[in-house]
Tab-separated table of C-alpha atoms in Angstrom:
chain	number	residue	atom	x	y	z
A	3	ASN	CA	-3.883	10.697	14.072
A	4	ALA	CA	-6.296	8.155	12.768
A	5	GLY	CA	-7.242	8.587	9.166
A	6	VAL	CA	-10.668	8.233	7.624
A	7	MET	CA	-12.214	4.992	8.780
A	8	GLN	CA	-14.746	2.964	6.881
A	9	ASN	CA	-16.561	-0.191	7.809
A	10	PRO	CA	-17.169	-2.787	6.863
A	11	ARG	CA	-14.289	-3.197	4.436
A	12	HIS	CA	-16.180	-5.883	2.571
A	13	LEU	CA	-19.917	-6.381	2.417
A	14	VAL	CA	-21.854	-9.112	0.647
A	15	ARG	CA	-25.568	-8.715	0.093
A	16	ARG	CA	-28.205	-10.572	-1.875
A	17	ARG	CA	-30.412	-8.734	-4.301
A	18	GLY	CA	-33.183	-6.897	-2.475
A	19	GLN	CA	-31.339	-6.534	0.820
A	20	GLU	CA	-30.148	-3.297	2.367
A	21	ALA	CA	-26.531	-2.182	2.589
A	22	ARG	CA	-25.293	0.257	5.223
A	23	LEU	CA	-21.833	1.719	4.816
A	24	ARG	CA	-20.236	3.721	7.607
A	25	CYS	CA	-17.601	6.422	7.523
A	26	SER	CA	-15.832	8.172	10.385
A	27	PRO	CA	-13.969	11.248	9.124
A	28	MET	CA	-10.535	12.284	10.283
A	29	LYS	CA	-10.496	13.930	13.690
A	30	GLY	CA	-11.503	17.551	13.387
A	31	HIS	CA	-12.960	17.162	9.895
A	32	SER	CA	-16.544	18.240	9.438
A	33	HIS	CA	-17.009	17.675	5.705
A	34	VAL	CA	-17.673	14.220	4.303
A	35	TYR	CA	-17.856	13.087	0.698
A	36	TRP	CA	-18.917	9.760	-0.767
A	37	TYR	CA	-17.594	8.436	-4.074
A	38	ARG	CA	-18.270	5.230	-5.968
A	39	GLN	CA	-15.752	3.314	-8.044
A	40	LEU	CA	-17.355	0.867	-10.437
A	41	PRO	CA	-15.262	-1.882	-12.047
A	42	GLU	CA	-13.257	-0.490	-14.969
A	43	GLU	CA	-14.446	3.044	-14.204
A	44	GLY	CA	-13.030	5.977	-12.306
A	45	LEU	CA	-14.222	7.437	-9.055
A	46	LYS	CA	-17.561	9.217	-9.313
A	47	PHE	CA	-18.829	11.775	-6.830
A	48	MET	CA	-22.055	10.873	-5.064
A	49	VAL	CA	-22.759	13.237	-2.194
A	50	TYR	CA	-21.211	15.942	0.000
A	51	LEU	CA	-22.367	16.354	3.584
A	52	GLN	CA	-21.634	18.498	6.559
A	53	LYS	CA	-22.887	17.714	10.028
A	54	GLU	CA	-26.666	17.226	9.787
A	55	ASN	CA	-26.785	18.744	6.294
A	56	ILE	CA	-26.629	17.453	2.748
A	57	ILE	CA	-24.753	20.071	0.737
A	58	ASP	CA	-24.622	18.469	-2.706
A	59	GLU	CA	-26.272	15.178	-3.686
A	60	SER	CA	-26.062	15.686	-7.431
A	61	GLY	CA	-24.229	12.392	-7.919
A	62	MET	CA	-26.626	10.236	-5.950
A	63	PRO	CA	-29.041	7.952	-7.801
A	64	LYS	CA	-32.552	9.271	-7.262
A	65	GLU	CA	-33.908	6.033	-5.868
A	66	ARG	CA	-32.740	3.577	-3.213
A	67	PHE	CA	-29.696	5.623	-2.150
A	68	SER	CA	-29.549	7.945	0.853
A	69	ALA	CA	-26.840	9.473	2.999
A	70	GLU	CA	-26.658	11.146	6.352
A	71	PHE	CA	-24.069	12.678	8.648
A	72	PRO	CA	-25.660	13.054	12.078
A	73	LYS	CA	-24.502	15.363	14.808
A	74	GLU	CA	-23.052	12.394	16.649
A	75	GLY	CA	-21.630	9.298	15.034
A	76	PRO	CA	-20.407	8.323	11.614
A	77	SER	CA	-21.747	9.222	8.213
A	78	ILE	CA	-23.940	6.500	6.739
A	79	LEU	CA	-24.503	5.658	3.084
A	80	ARG	CA	-27.580	3.503	2.791
A	81	ILE	CA	-28.575	1.488	-0.258
A	82	GLN	CA	-31.995	-0.093	-0.170
A	83	GLN	CA	-33.060	-3.090	-2.249
A	84	VAL	CA	-29.605	-3.594	-3.702
A	85	VAL	CA	-29.161	-4.796	-7.268
A	86	ARG	CA	-26.130	-6.379	-8.913
A	87	GLY	CA	-25.230	-3.081	-10.549
A	88	ASP	CA	-24.608	-1.617	-7.092
A	89	SER	CA	-21.532	-3.840	-6.730
A	90	ALA	CA	-18.631	-1.418	-6.450
A	91	ALA	CA	-16.101	0.092	-4.101
A	92	TYR	CA	-17.550	2.953	-2.086
A	93	PHE	CA	-15.110	5.502	-0.747
A	94	CYS	CA	-15.592	8.154	1.864
A	95	ALA	CA	-13.384	11.227	2.079
A	96	SER	CA	-13.208	14.074	4.538
A	97	SER	CA	-11.835	17.591	4.677
A	98	PRO	CA	-11.328	20.041	7.533
A	99	PRO	CA	-13.821	22.805	8.397
A	100	SER	CA	-11.540	25.516	7.047
A	101	GLY	CA	-9.201	25.546	4.109
A	102	ARG	CA	-9.603	24.005	0.699
A	103	ARG	CA	-12.527	21.618	0.322
A	104	GLU	CA	-10.855	19.805	-2.549
A	105	THR	CA	-8.032	18.613	-0.326
A	106	GLN	CA	-9.811	15.439	0.601
A	107	TYR	CA	-8.471	12.468	2.484
A	108	PHE	CA	-9.901	9.107	1.566
A	109	GLY	CA	-10.727	6.063	3.601
A	110	PRO	CA	-9.858	2.505	2.558
A	111	GLY	CA	-13.288	1.933	1.042
A	112	THR	CA	-16.066	-0.610	1.386
A	113	ARG	CA	-16.242	-3.249	-1.329
A	114	LEU	CA	-19.876	-4.152	-1.863
A	115	LEU	CA	-20.723	-7.347	-3.683
A	116	VAL	CA	-24.334	-8.033	-4.564
A	117	LEU	CA	-25.107	-11.654	-5.337
B	21	THR	CA	-18.061	12.224	-21.627
B	22	GLN	CA	-14.898	12.206	-19.534
B	23	LEU	CA	-14.119	15.688	-18.224
B	24	LEU	CA	-10.588	14.730	-17.256
B	25	GLU	CA	-8.636	12.605	-19.706
B	26	GLN	CA	-5.568	10.839	-18.410
B	27	SER	CA	-2.865	9.380	-20.593
B	28	PRO	CA	-1.479	6.896	-20.921
B	29	GLN	CA	-3.935	4.460	-19.354
B	30	PHE	CA	-1.222	1.862	-18.853
B	31	LEU	CA	2.511	2.313	-18.423
B	32	SER	CA	5.014	-0.479	-17.922
B	33	ILE	CA	8.635	0.532	-17.460
B	34	GLN	CA	11.921	-0.654	-16.009
B	35	GLU	CA	13.347	0.545	-12.726
B	36	GLY	CA	15.388	3.694	-13.198
B	37	GLU	CA	13.434	5.059	-16.165
B	38	ASN	CA	11.621	8.389	-16.169
B	39	LEU	CA	7.960	8.792	-17.008
B	40	THR	CA	5.272	11.412	-17.402
B	41	VAL	CA	1.525	11.066	-16.911
B	42	TYR	CA	-0.823	13.641	-18.376
B	43	CYS	CA	-4.195	14.932	-17.288
B	44	ASN	CA	-6.126	17.086	-19.768
B	45	SER	CA	-9.470	18.797	-19.949
B	46	SER	CA	-11.362	21.355	-21.974
B	47	SER	CA	-12.652	22.801	-18.704
B	48	VAL	CA	-10.875	25.187	-16.382
B	49	PHE	CA	-10.202	23.820	-12.923
B	50	SER	CA	-9.805	25.966	-9.852
B	51	SER	CA	-7.429	23.346	-8.483
B	52	LEU	CA	-6.167	19.916	-9.318
B	53	GLN	CA	-5.105	17.000	-7.165
B	54	TRP	CA	-3.015	13.919	-7.813
B	55	TYR	CA	-3.686	10.710	-5.918
B	56	ARG	CA	-2.058	7.294	-5.827
B	57	GLN	CA	-4.170	4.222	-5.167
B	58	GLU	CA	-2.990	0.700	-4.436
B	59	PRO	CA	-5.177	-2.379	-4.906
B	60	GLY	CA	-7.750	-2.775	-2.165
B	61	GLU	CA	-7.030	0.640	-0.682
B	62	GLY	CA	-8.325	4.179	-0.990
B	63	PRO	CA	-6.638	6.974	-2.940
B	64	VAL	CA	-3.807	8.709	-1.098
B	65	LEU	CA	-3.412	12.410	-1.749
B	66	LEU	CA	-0.022	13.320	-3.220
B	67	VAL	CA	-0.412	17.003	-4.040
B	68	THR	CA	-2.817	19.869	-4.689
B	69	VAL	CA	-1.943	22.526	-7.265
B	70	VAL	CA	-3.975	25.710	-7.440
B	71	THR	CA	-2.113	28.342	-9.462
B	72	GLY	CA	-1.718	28.244	-13.241
B	73	GLY	CA	1.887	27.374	-14.088
B	74	GLU	CA	2.554	26.074	-10.582
B	75	VAL	CA	5.215	23.397	-10.153
B	76	LYS	CA	5.489	21.266	-7.031
B	77	LYS	CA	8.083	18.662	-6.203
B	78	LEU	CA	7.726	15.712	-3.886
B	79	LYS	CA	11.044	13.831	-3.819
B	80	ARG	CA	11.262	12.203	-7.272
B	81	LEU	CA	7.794	13.373	-8.290
B	82	THR	CA	7.222	16.680	-10.073
B	83	PHE	CA	3.721	18.034	-10.583
B	84	GLN	CA	2.814	20.851	-12.929
B	85	PHE	CA	-0.425	22.756	-13.404
B	86	GLY	CA	-0.919	24.239	-16.861
B	87	ASP	CA	-0.963	27.996	-17.313
B	88	ALA	CA	-4.618	27.918	-18.365
B	89	ARG	CA	-5.501	25.520	-15.524
B	90	LYS	CA	-6.889	22.982	-17.968
B	91	ASP	CA	-4.140	20.401	-17.732
B	92	SER	CA	-1.571	18.919	-15.414
B	93	SER	CA	1.320	16.499	-15.547
B	94	LEU	CA	3.072	14.175	-13.153
B	95	HIS	CA	6.698	13.363	-13.866
B	96	ILE	CA	8.550	10.624	-11.994
B	97	THR	CA	12.328	10.510	-12.146
B	98	ALA	CA	14.217	7.235	-11.767
B	99	ALA	CA	11.110	5.166	-11.122
B	100	GLN	CA	11.267	2.434	-8.506
B	101	PRO	CA	9.123	-0.698	-8.046
B	102	GLY	CA	7.541	0.996	-5.034
B	103	ASP	CA	6.054	3.594	-7.389
B	104	THR	CA	3.815	0.911	-8.891
B	105	GLY	CA	0.154	1.795	-8.536
B	106	LEU	CA	-2.827	3.619	-9.968
B	107	TYR	CA	-2.316	7.348	-10.368
B	108	LEU	CA	-5.398	9.517	-10.447
B	109	CYS	CA	-5.840	13.163	-11.209
B	110	ALA	CA	-8.878	14.955	-9.829
B	111	GLY	CA	-10.093	18.480	-10.204
B	112	LEU	CA	-12.547	20.948	-8.845
B	113	ILE	CA	-14.465	22.723	-11.608
B	114	ASN	CA	-16.583	25.106	-9.574
B	115	ALA	CA	-14.844	26.995	-6.814
B	116	GLY	CA	-17.924	28.089	-4.977
B	117	GLY	CA	-21.494	27.313	-4.153
B	118	THR	CA	-22.772	23.842	-3.565
B	119	SER	CA	-20.287	22.234	-5.971
B	120	TYR	CA	-17.372	23.155	-3.785
B	121	GLY	CA	-15.791	19.870	-2.848
B	122	LYS	CA	-17.183	17.839	-5.734
B	123	LEU	CA	-14.073	16.315	-7.258
B	124	THR	CA	-14.047	15.094	-10.839
B	125	PHE	CA	-11.632	12.219	-11.373
B	126	GLY	CA	-9.740	11.037	-14.394
B	127	GLN	CA	-9.823	7.350	-15.325
B	128	GLY	CA	-6.360	6.780	-13.944
B	129	THR	CA	-2.988	5.567	-15.148
B	130	ILE	CA	-1.834	2.125	-14.073
B	131	LEU	CA	1.929	2.256	-13.612
B	132	THR	CA	4.043	-0.875	-13.294
B	133	VAL	CA	7.733	-0.527	-12.544
B	134	HIS	CA	9.714	-3.717	-13.077
B	135	PRO	CA	12.867	-4.384	-11.030
């Protein structure tokens, strides 16, 4: 079974550009979570999505950040007009439709570097 | 304010030694997870504990959830160089509603086991 897949693994953007991060959950998983890991900091929750629905976006910055999980295709975390402070590792996790939501399986992450 | 405090932050030991990592909070968690993360990779789930006082063993690793569900520990017996990595505890504070699935992470413990 393939695990959670994220691409790209590394992304370099200049200030003001857009960054699109993709996440394909584990097969059969319908819940997706995005976390951010800033240098020297722990993982911070950003958003929790189910297919076509945002369940909890309490950790998302109010501006420039958006996330979606369409009926078909991967979940997308989109950062508009990136700034240097957005440089971080972004991790996606997924959990199955039934059972404990906190048992989350993480992807390898996308390392975003903003120049 | 860090909801989950891990200690120690750094641990450097010799192969064969035992060690314990602690995860403490003033909040009650409905469950707690331990992850291990290697450089450039995503966190890998080791265990989920859900019942106060619960003890789980995974080969040389022993995980304990405090009776009051506010703390947890990870004990490694006869550490090996392959145990080297970042160990993270994560917990779920709210068991229901829209926060279900929003993991709160500790800052992590960097373990180095020297041959």
